[in-house]
CSV table of C-alpha atoms in Angstrom, one decimal:
chain,number,residue,atom,x,y,z
A,22,MET,CA,-67.9,-75.2,40.0
A,23,ASP,CA,-64.6,-76.9,40.3
A,24,ILE,CA,-64.5,-76.3,44.0
A,25,LEU,CA,-67.9,-77.7,44.6
A,26,PHE,CA,-67.1,-80.7,42.4
A,27,MET,CA,-63.9,-81.3,44.4
A,28,LEU,CA,-65.9,-81.1,47.6
A,29,ARG,CA,-68.3,-83.7,46.4
A,30,LYS,CA,-65.6,-85.9,45.4
A,31,GLY,CA,-64.4,-85.7,49.0
A,32,ASP,CA,-60.9,-84.4,48.2
A,33,ASN,CA,-59.7,-84.1,51.9
A,34,GLU,CA,-56.6,-82.1,51.2
A,35,MET,CA,-58.4,-79.3,49.4
A,36,LYS,CA,-60.9,-79.2,52.3
A,37,LYS,CA,-58.0,-78.5,54.6
A,38,ILE,CA,-56.7,-75.6,52.8
A,39,ILE,CA,-60.1,-73.9,52.2
A,40,ILE,CA,-60.9,-74.3,56.0
A,41,SER,CA,-57.5,-72.8,56.8
A,42,GLY,CA,-57.9,-69.8,54.6
A,43,ILE,CA,-61.4,-69.2,56.1
A,44,VAL,CA,-60.1,-69.3,59.6
A,45,CYS,CA,-57.2,-66.8,58.7
A,46,MET,CA,-59.7,-64.3,57.2
A,47,LEU,CA,-61.8,-64.5,60.3
A,48,LEU,CA,-58.9,-63.8,62.7
A,49,ILE,CA,-57.8,-60.9,60.5
A,50,ILE,CA,-61.4,-59.4,60.7
A,51,SER,CA,-61.7,-60.0,64.4
A,52,PHE,CA,-58.3,-58.1,64.9
A,53,VAL,CA,-59.4,-55.2,63.0
A,54,LEU,CA,-62.7,-54.9,64.8
A,55,ILE,CA,-60.8,-55.0,68.2
A,56,THR,CA,-58.5,-52.3,67.3
A,57,GLN,CA,-61.1,-50.0,66.1
A,58,ALA,CA,-63.1,-50.4,69.2
A,59,SER,CA,-60.4,-49.4,71.8
A,60,PRO,CA,-59.5,-45.5,71.9
A,61,PRO,CA,-55.9,-44.7,71.0
A,62,ARG,CA,-53.4,-43.7,73.8
A,63,PRO,CA,-51.5,-40.5,73.5
A,64,GLY,CA,-48.4,-40.9,71.7
A,65,ASP,CA,-49.1,-44.2,70.2
A,66,ASN,CA,-49.0,-43.1,66.5
A,67,GLU,CA,-46.4,-40.2,67.1
A,68,PRO,CA,-42.9,-40.5,65.9
A,69,VAL,CA,-40.2,-41.2,68.4
A,70,ARG,CA,-37.1,-38.7,68.5
A,71,PRO,CA,-33.6,-40.3,68.3
A,72,GLY,CA,-32.4,-41.3,71.7
A,73,GLY,CA,-35.9,-42.0,73.0
A,74,GLU,CA,-36.9,-38.3,73.9
A,75,PRO,CA,-40.4,-37.5,73.8
A,76,PRO,CA,-41.6,-35.5,70.7
A,77,HIS,CA,-42.0,-31.6,71.2
A,78,PRO,CA,-45.5,-30.1,70.4
A,79,ASP,CA,-46.0,-28.7,67.1
A,80,ILE,CA,-45.9,-25.0,67.8
A,81,ASN,CA,-47.0,-24.1,64.4
A,82,SER,CA,-50.2,-25.9,64.8
A,83,THR,CA,-53.3,-23.7,65.4
A,84,SER,CA,-54.8,-26.2,67.7
A,85,MET,CA,-51.7,-25.9,70.2
A,86,PRO,CA,-51.3,-23.0,72.8
A,87,SER,CA,-48.6,-20.5,72.2
A,88,VAL,CA,-45.2,-21.7,73.8
A,89,SER,CA,-42.2,-19.2,74.3
A,90,ARG,CA,-38.8,-20.4,73.3
A,91,PRO,CA,-35.9,-20.3,75.9
A,92,THR,CA,-34.0,-17.2,75.8
A,93,THR,CA,-30.9,-18.0,78.0
A,94,GLU,CA,-27.6,-16.8,76.5
A,95,PRO,CA,-24.7,-19.2,76.4
A,96,PHE,CA,-22.4,-19.0,79.6
A,97,TYR,CA,-18.7,-18.6,79.6
A,98,GLY,CA,-16.2,-18.4,82.5
A,99,ILE,CA,-12.5,-18.5,83.4
A,100,ILE,CA,-11.6,-19.4,87.0
A,101,GLY,CA,-8.4,-20.4,88.6
A,102,THR,CA,-6.3,-20.4,91.9
A,103,VAL,CA,-2.8,-18.7,92.3
A,104,THR,CA,-0.3,-20.6,94.5
A,105,ASN,CA,3.2,-20.5,95.4
A,106,ALA,CA,5.0,-23.1,93.4
A,107,GLU,CA,7.6,-23.9,96.2
A,108,THR,CA,5.4,-23.8,99.4
A,109,GLY,CA,1.8,-24.1,98.1
A,110,GLU,CA,0.7,-21.0,99.8
A,111,LEU,CA,-2.3,-19.2,98.4
A,112,GLY,CA,-1.7,-16.0,96.5
A,113,VAL,CA,-4.0,-13.6,98.1
A,114,GLY,CA,-4.2,-10.1,96.6
A,115,PHE,CA,-2.5,-10.9,93.4
A,116,TYR,CA,-3.4,-9.4,90.1
A,117,VAL,CA,-4.3,-11.6,87.1
A,118,ARG,CA,-4.4,-10.3,83.5
A,119,ILE,CA,-6.9,-12.0,81.2
A,120,ASN,CA,-6.3,-10.4,77.7
A,121,ASP,CA,-7.0,-6.6,78.5
A,122,THR,CA,-8.9,-7.2,81.9
A,123,VAL,CA,-7.3,-7.3,85.1
A,124,VAL,CA,-8.8,-9.2,88.2
A,125,ARG,CA,-7.6,-9.7,91.8
A,126,THR,CA,-7.4,-12.9,93.8
A,127,ASP,CA,-9.6,-13.3,96.9
A,128,SER,CA,-8.7,-14.5,100.4
A,129,LYS,CA,-8.5,-18.0,99.0
A,130,GLY,CA,-6.3,-17.1,96.1
A,131,THR,CA,-9.1,-17.7,93.6
A,132,TYR,CA,-9.8,-15.4,90.6
A,133,SER,CA,-12.7,-15.4,88.2
A,134,LEU,CA,-14.1,-13.7,85.1
A,135,THR,CA,-17.5,-14.6,84.1
A,136,GLY,CA,-20.6,-13.3,82.5
A,137,ALA,CA,-20.8,-10.7,79.7
A,138,GLU,CA,-17.0,-9.9,80.0
A,139,VAL,CA,-16.3,-13.4,78.6
A,140,GLN,CA,-17.2,-14.6,75.1
A,141,ALA,CA,-16.1,-17.6,73.1
A,142,GLY,CA,-12.6,-17.2,71.9
A,143,VAL,CA,-8.9,-17.5,72.8
A,144,TYR,CA,-7.6,-15.9,76.0
A,145,THR,CA,-4.1,-15.2,77.2
A,146,ILE,CA,-3.8,-15.4,81.0
A,147,THR,CA,-0.9,-14.5,83.2
A,148,LEU,CA,0.2,-13.0,86.6
A,149,ASP,CA,0.7,-9.2,86.4
A,150,LEU,CA,4.4,-9.4,87.1
A,151,PRO,CA,7.3,-7.0,87.0
A,152,VAL,CA,9.0,-6.9,83.5
A,153,GLU,CA,12.0,-8.8,85.1
A,154,LEU,CA,10.0,-11.9,86.0
A,155,GLN,CA,7.8,-12.0,82.8
A,156,LEU,CA,10.0,-14.4,81.1
A,157,ALA,CA,10.1,-16.7,84.0
A,158,HIS,CA,6.4,-17.0,84.4
A,159,PRO,CA,5.1,-17.4,80.8
A,160,PRO,CA,1.4,-16.8,80.0
A,161,LYS,CA,-1.1,-19.5,79.6
A,162,ILE,CA,-3.3,-19.6,76.4
A,163,VAL,CA,-6.8,-21.0,76.4
A,164,SER,CA,-9.8,-21.5,74.3
A,165,VAL,CA,-13.3,-21.0,75.7
A,166,GLY,CA,-16.4,-22.3,74.0
A,167,GLU,CA,-20.3,-21.8,74.6
A,168,TRP,CA,-21.5,-23.0,77.9
A,169,GLN,CA,-17.9,-23.8,79.1
A,170,THR,CA,-16.1,-22.7,82.2
A,171,VAL,CA,-12.2,-23.0,81.9
A,172,VAL,CA,-10.2,-23.6,85.1
A,173,VAL,CA,-6.6,-22.1,84.6
A,174,ASP,CA,-4.4,-22.3,87.8
A,175,LEU,CA,-1.3,-20.1,88.1
A,176,GLN,CA,1.9,-20.4,90.1
A,177,TYR,CA,4.5,-17.9,91.3
A,178,THR,CA,7.9,-18.4,92.8
A,179,THR,CA,9.5,-16.6,95.8
A,180,ASP,CA,11.8,-14.8,93.3
A,181,TRP,CA,8.7,-12.4,92.7
A,182,LEU,CA,8.2,-11.7,96.3
A,183,ARG,CA,11.8,-11.0,96.8
A,184,LEU,CA,11.8,-8.6,94.1
A,185,ARG,CA,8.6,-6.9,95.3
A,186,LEU,CA,10.2,-6.7,98.8
A,187,GLN,CA,13.5,-5.3,97.5
A,188,SER,CA,11.6,-2.7,95.4
A,189,ALA,CA,9.7,-1.7,98.5
A,190,ARG,CA,13.0,-1.4,100.5
A,191,ASP,CA,14.5,0.7,97.8
A,192,ARG,CA,11.4,3.2,97.9
A,193,VAL,CA,11.9,3.4,101.6
A,194,GLN,CA,15.5,4.0,101.3
A,195,HIS,CA,14.9,6.7,98.7
A,196,LEU,CA,12.3,8.4,101.0
A,197,SER,CA,14.7,8.2,103.9
A,198,THR,CA,17.4,9.8,101.9
A,199,LYS,CA,15.1,12.6,100.7
A,200,VAL,CA,13.8,13.2,104.3
A,201,GLU,CA,17.5,13.5,105.5
A,202,GLN,CA,18.2,16.1,102.7
A,203,LEU,CA,15.2,18.0,103.9
A,204,LYS,CA,16.3,17.9,107.4
A,205,GLN,CA,19.8,19.1,106.3
A,206,GLU,CA,18.2,22.0,104.3
A,207,LEU,CA,16.0,23.1,107.2
A,208,ALA,CA,18.9,23.0,109.6
A,209,ALA,CA,20.9,25.3,107.2
A,210,SER,CA,17.9,27.6,107.0
A,211,GLU,CA,17.8,27.7,110.7
A,212,ARG,CA,21.4,28.5,110.9
A,213,GLN,CA,20.9,31.3,108.3
A,214,LEU,CA,17.9,32.7,110.3
A,215,SER,CA,19.8,32.7,113.4
A,216,GLN,CA,22.7,34.6,111.7
A,217,VAL,CA,20.1,37.1,110.4
A,218,LYS,CA,18.6,37.6,113.9
A,219,HIS,CA,22.1,38.0,115.4
A,220,GLU,CA,23.0,40.7,112.8
A,221,LEU,CA,19.7,42.3,113.4
A,222,THR,CA,20.4,42.5,117.2
A,223,ARG,CA,23.9,44.0,116.5
A,224,LEU,CA,22.4,46.7,114.3
A,225,GLU,CA,19.7,47.5,116.8
A,226,GLU,CA,22.3,47.8,119.4
A,227,GLN,CA,24.4,50.2,117.3
A,228,ALA,CA,21.3,52.4,116.6
A,229,GLY,CA,20.2,52.4,120.2
A,230,LEU,CA,16.9,50.7,119.4
A,231,THR,CA,15.2,47.8,121.2
A,232,THR,CA,13.3,44.9,119.8
A,233,GLU,CA,10.0,46.5,120.9
A,234,HIS,CA,10.7,49.5,118.8
A,235,VAL,CA,11.6,47.4,115.8
A,236,ILE,CA,8.3,45.2,116.1
A,237,SER,CA,6.1,48.3,116.5
A,238,SER,CA,7.4,49.8,113.4
A,239,THR,CA,7.1,46.8,111.2
A,240,HIS,CA,4.1,46.7,108.9
A,241,GLU,CA,3.0,45.0,105.7
A,242,THR,CA,3.3,47.7,102.9
A,243,THR,CA,2.1,45.7,99.9
A,244,MET,CA,-1.6,45.5,101.3
A,245,PHE,CA,-4.2,48.0,101.2
A,246,TRP,CA,-5.6,49.2,104.6
A,247,ASP,CA,-9.3,50.2,105.2
A,248,THR,CA,-9.0,53.3,107.2
A,249,PRO,CA,-6.5,56.3,106.7
A,250,ALA,CA,-3.7,57.0,108.9
A,251,LEU,CA,-4.3,59.3,111.7
A,252,ALA,CA,-2.8,62.7,110.7
A,253,LEU,CA,-1.1,64.1,113.7
A,254,PRO,CA,0.9,67.4,113.4
A,255,PRO,CA,4.3,67.3,115.1
A,256,PRO,CA,4.6,68.6,118.6
A,257,SER,CA,6.3,71.7,117.2
A,258,PRO,CA,7.1,73.0,113.7
A,259,PRO,CA,10.1,71.0,112.5
A,260,THR,CA,13.2,72.9,112.3
A,261,SER,CA,15.5,70.0,111.5
A,262,LEU,CA,15.1,66.4,110.4
A,263,PHE,CA,16.9,65.4,113.5
A,264,THR,CA,14.7,66.9,116.2
A,265,ALA,CA,13.5,65.1,119.3
A,266,GLU,CA,10.1,63.9,117.9
A,267,MET,CA,11.7,61.9,115.2
A,268,ALA,CA,12.4,59.2,118.1
A,269,HIS,CA,8.6,58.7,118.0
A,270,GLY,CA,8.1,58.7,114.3
A,271,GLY,CA,9.2,59.8,110.9
A,272,TYR,CA,8.4,62.3,108.2
A,273,PHE,CA,7.1,62.3,104.7
A,274,GLY,CA,6.9,65.2,102.3
A,275,ILE,CA,6.6,66.6,98.7
A,276,HIS,CA,8.8,68.9,96.6
A,277,VAL,CA,7.3,70.6,93.6
A,278,THR,CA,9.8,71.8,91.0
A,279,ASN,CA,8.7,75.1,89.1
A,280,ALA,CA,6.1,75.7,91.8
A,281,THR,CA,4.3,79.1,92.0
A,282,GLN,CA,3.1,81.1,94.8
A,283,GLY,CA,-0.1,79.9,96.5
A,284,MET,CA,0.0,76.2,95.3
A,285,TRP,CA,-2.0,73.8,97.4
A,286,VAL,CA,-1.2,70.2,98.1
A,287,ALA,CA,-3.3,67.3,99.6
A,288,VAL,CA,-2.8,63.5,100.4
A,289,GLN,CA,-5.0,60.9,99.4
A,290,TRP,CA,-5.3,57.4,100.5
A,291,GLN,CA,-6.6,54.3,98.5
A,292,ASP,CA,-9.1,51.7,100.0
A,293,GLY,CA,-9.4,48.1,99.1
A,294,LEU,CA,-11.6,48.8,96.1
A,295,GLY,CA,-9.2,51.3,94.5
A,296,ASN,CA,-11.2,54.3,95.5
A,297,TRP,CA,-9.3,57.5,96.6
A,298,TYR,CA,-10.1,59.8,99.7
A,299,ASN,CA,-8.6,63.0,101.1
A,300,VAL,CA,-6.8,62.6,104.4
A,301,ASP,CA,-7.8,65.2,107.0
A,302,GLY,CA,-4.9,67.2,108.3
A,303,TRP,CA,-2.6,66.4,105.5
A,304,GLN,CA,-3.5,69.5,103.4
A,305,GLY,CA,-1.9,72.8,103.1
A,306,GLU,CA,-0.1,75.5,101.1
A,307,LEU,CA,3.3,75.0,99.9
A,308,HIS,CA,6.0,76.9,101.7
A,309,ASN,CA,8.4,79.2,100.2
A,310,ASN,CA,10.9,76.3,99.6
A,311,HIS,CA,8.3,74.7,97.3
A,312,GLN,CA,7.8,71.7,99.7
A,313,GLN,CA,5.5,70.5,102.5
A,314,LEU,CA,6.5,68.1,105.3
A,315,TRP,CA,4.2,66.1,107.7
A,316,TRP,CA,5.1,64.1,110.6
A,317,VAL,CA,4.0,60.3,111.0
A,318,ASP,CA,3.5,58.5,114.4
A,319,LYS,CA,5.2,55.0,114.6
A,320,SER,CA,1.8,53.3,114.8
A,321,ASN,CA,1.2,54.2,111.0
A,322,PHE,CA,4.7,53.1,109.9
A,323,GLY,CA,4.4,51.3,106.4
A,324,LYS,CA,0.7,52.0,105.6
A,325,GLY,CA,-0.5,52.9,102.2
A,326,PRO,CA,-0.7,53.4,99.3
A,327,PHE,CA,-0.8,57.3,99.3
A,328,ARG,CA,-0.5,59.9,96.6
A,329,TRP,CA,-0.1,63.6,96.5
A,330,ILE,CA,-2.3,66.0,94.5
A,331,VAL,CA,-1.1,69.4,93.6
A,332,TYR,CA,-3.5,72.2,92.9
A,333,ASP,CA,-2.9,75.8,91.5
A,334,LYS,CA,-4.6,77.2,94.7
A,335,GLN,CA,-6.7,76.1,97.5
A,336,GLY,CA,-10.0,74.7,96.1
A,337,GLY,CA,-8.7,75.3,92.5
A,338,THR,CA,-7.7,73.1,89.7
A,339,GLU,CA,-5.7,69.9,89.9
A,340,ILE,CA,-2.4,70.3,87.9
A,341,VAL,CA,-0.2,67.3,89.1
A,342,THR,CA,-0.7,63.9,90.7
A,343,SER,CA,2.3,62.1,92.1
A,344,SER,CA,3.2,58.4,92.0
A,345,LEU,CA,2.1,56.1,94.9
A,346,PHE,CA,4.2,56.0,98.1
A,347,TYR,CA,3.9,54.4,101.5
A,348,LEU,CA,4.6,56.1,104.9
A,349,PRO,CA,8.0,55.6,106.6
A,350,GLN,CA,8.8,52.2,108.2
A,351,ASN,CA,11.7,53.3,110.5
A,352,MET,CA,12.3,55.8,113.3
A,353,GLY,CA,13.4,59.0,111.8
A,354,GLU,CA,12.8,58.0,108.2
A,355,VAL,CA,11.9,60.6,105.8
A,356,VAL,CA,9.8,59.8,102.5
A,357,MET,CA,10.1,62.7,100.1
A,358,ILE,CA,8.3,62.7,96.7
A,359,GLU,CA,9.5,64.9,94.0
A,360,VAL,CA,6.9,66.4,91.5
A,361,LEU,CA,7.9,68.3,88.4
A,362,ARG,CA,5.5,70.9,87.2
A,363,GLY,CA,5.6,71.8,83.7
A,364,ARG,CA,5.9,75.4,82.7
């Protein structure tokens, strides 16, 4: 009522205030209507991340598709170049020790250690030097963090190369000395062999033998042989150990102590499997002097092993077996086996 009364009275000042208020209310209502009429743009009402980065989708919302998180592991690495501190020459083929791992420089003098072998931590890096030069080339200690590649360049001096060269020369000198010693030992052995040959020739000349005879009568006596020696009787019954046929062979025999009349003896040979077999022609009755003697051609010298079997009679019971023996090895040699028969 007061407002209407004031309007009637024609209060101009109040009219202006009321009209201004009505205009402001109309402007506000118009702005609200315009805002509700236009569709919202994506991101208009979403919060802004620090630094102006666009917001990440809400992976926990049921209305959003499934998004996998990144699985890349942090990367670490240590690389560097080895050079000569005096000349700048690249250190090719040098070994670098990184904690307990040793790597080698490539054709460009570069080394590297990356991937799973490197983790975040502290590393000691040094050239793999001789003990004499380790104090002159102290190691470098670096700290490696996540997603970090550390560059550690190393240097060496010519003293190291000089020491390596001297070490190689010392090894060559040692090998040369060893070779010279072996040559001297070989020369001494050759002189001894020559002396032995000379002495052998002298003995052959004294015995009236030729080199051909000696070679033909030399056999390995420590090995088994596969076939028995050929049993050849002497050209005539031996009347003496120095008969003419001894120039072509030797003798072997057996003497049985306490032998009785009619005892029978036989020779057996052993094959490579240890089996024993009788030798045809080397079987017979003991003579009155309790012994048996057979002739051996030089082609069978040194063969064996053999053994004697003594029977009470031909086809009878075995009573004594001798020890092993080998055939004669020299012209005119007699191999006699003594066997004692118990009473």
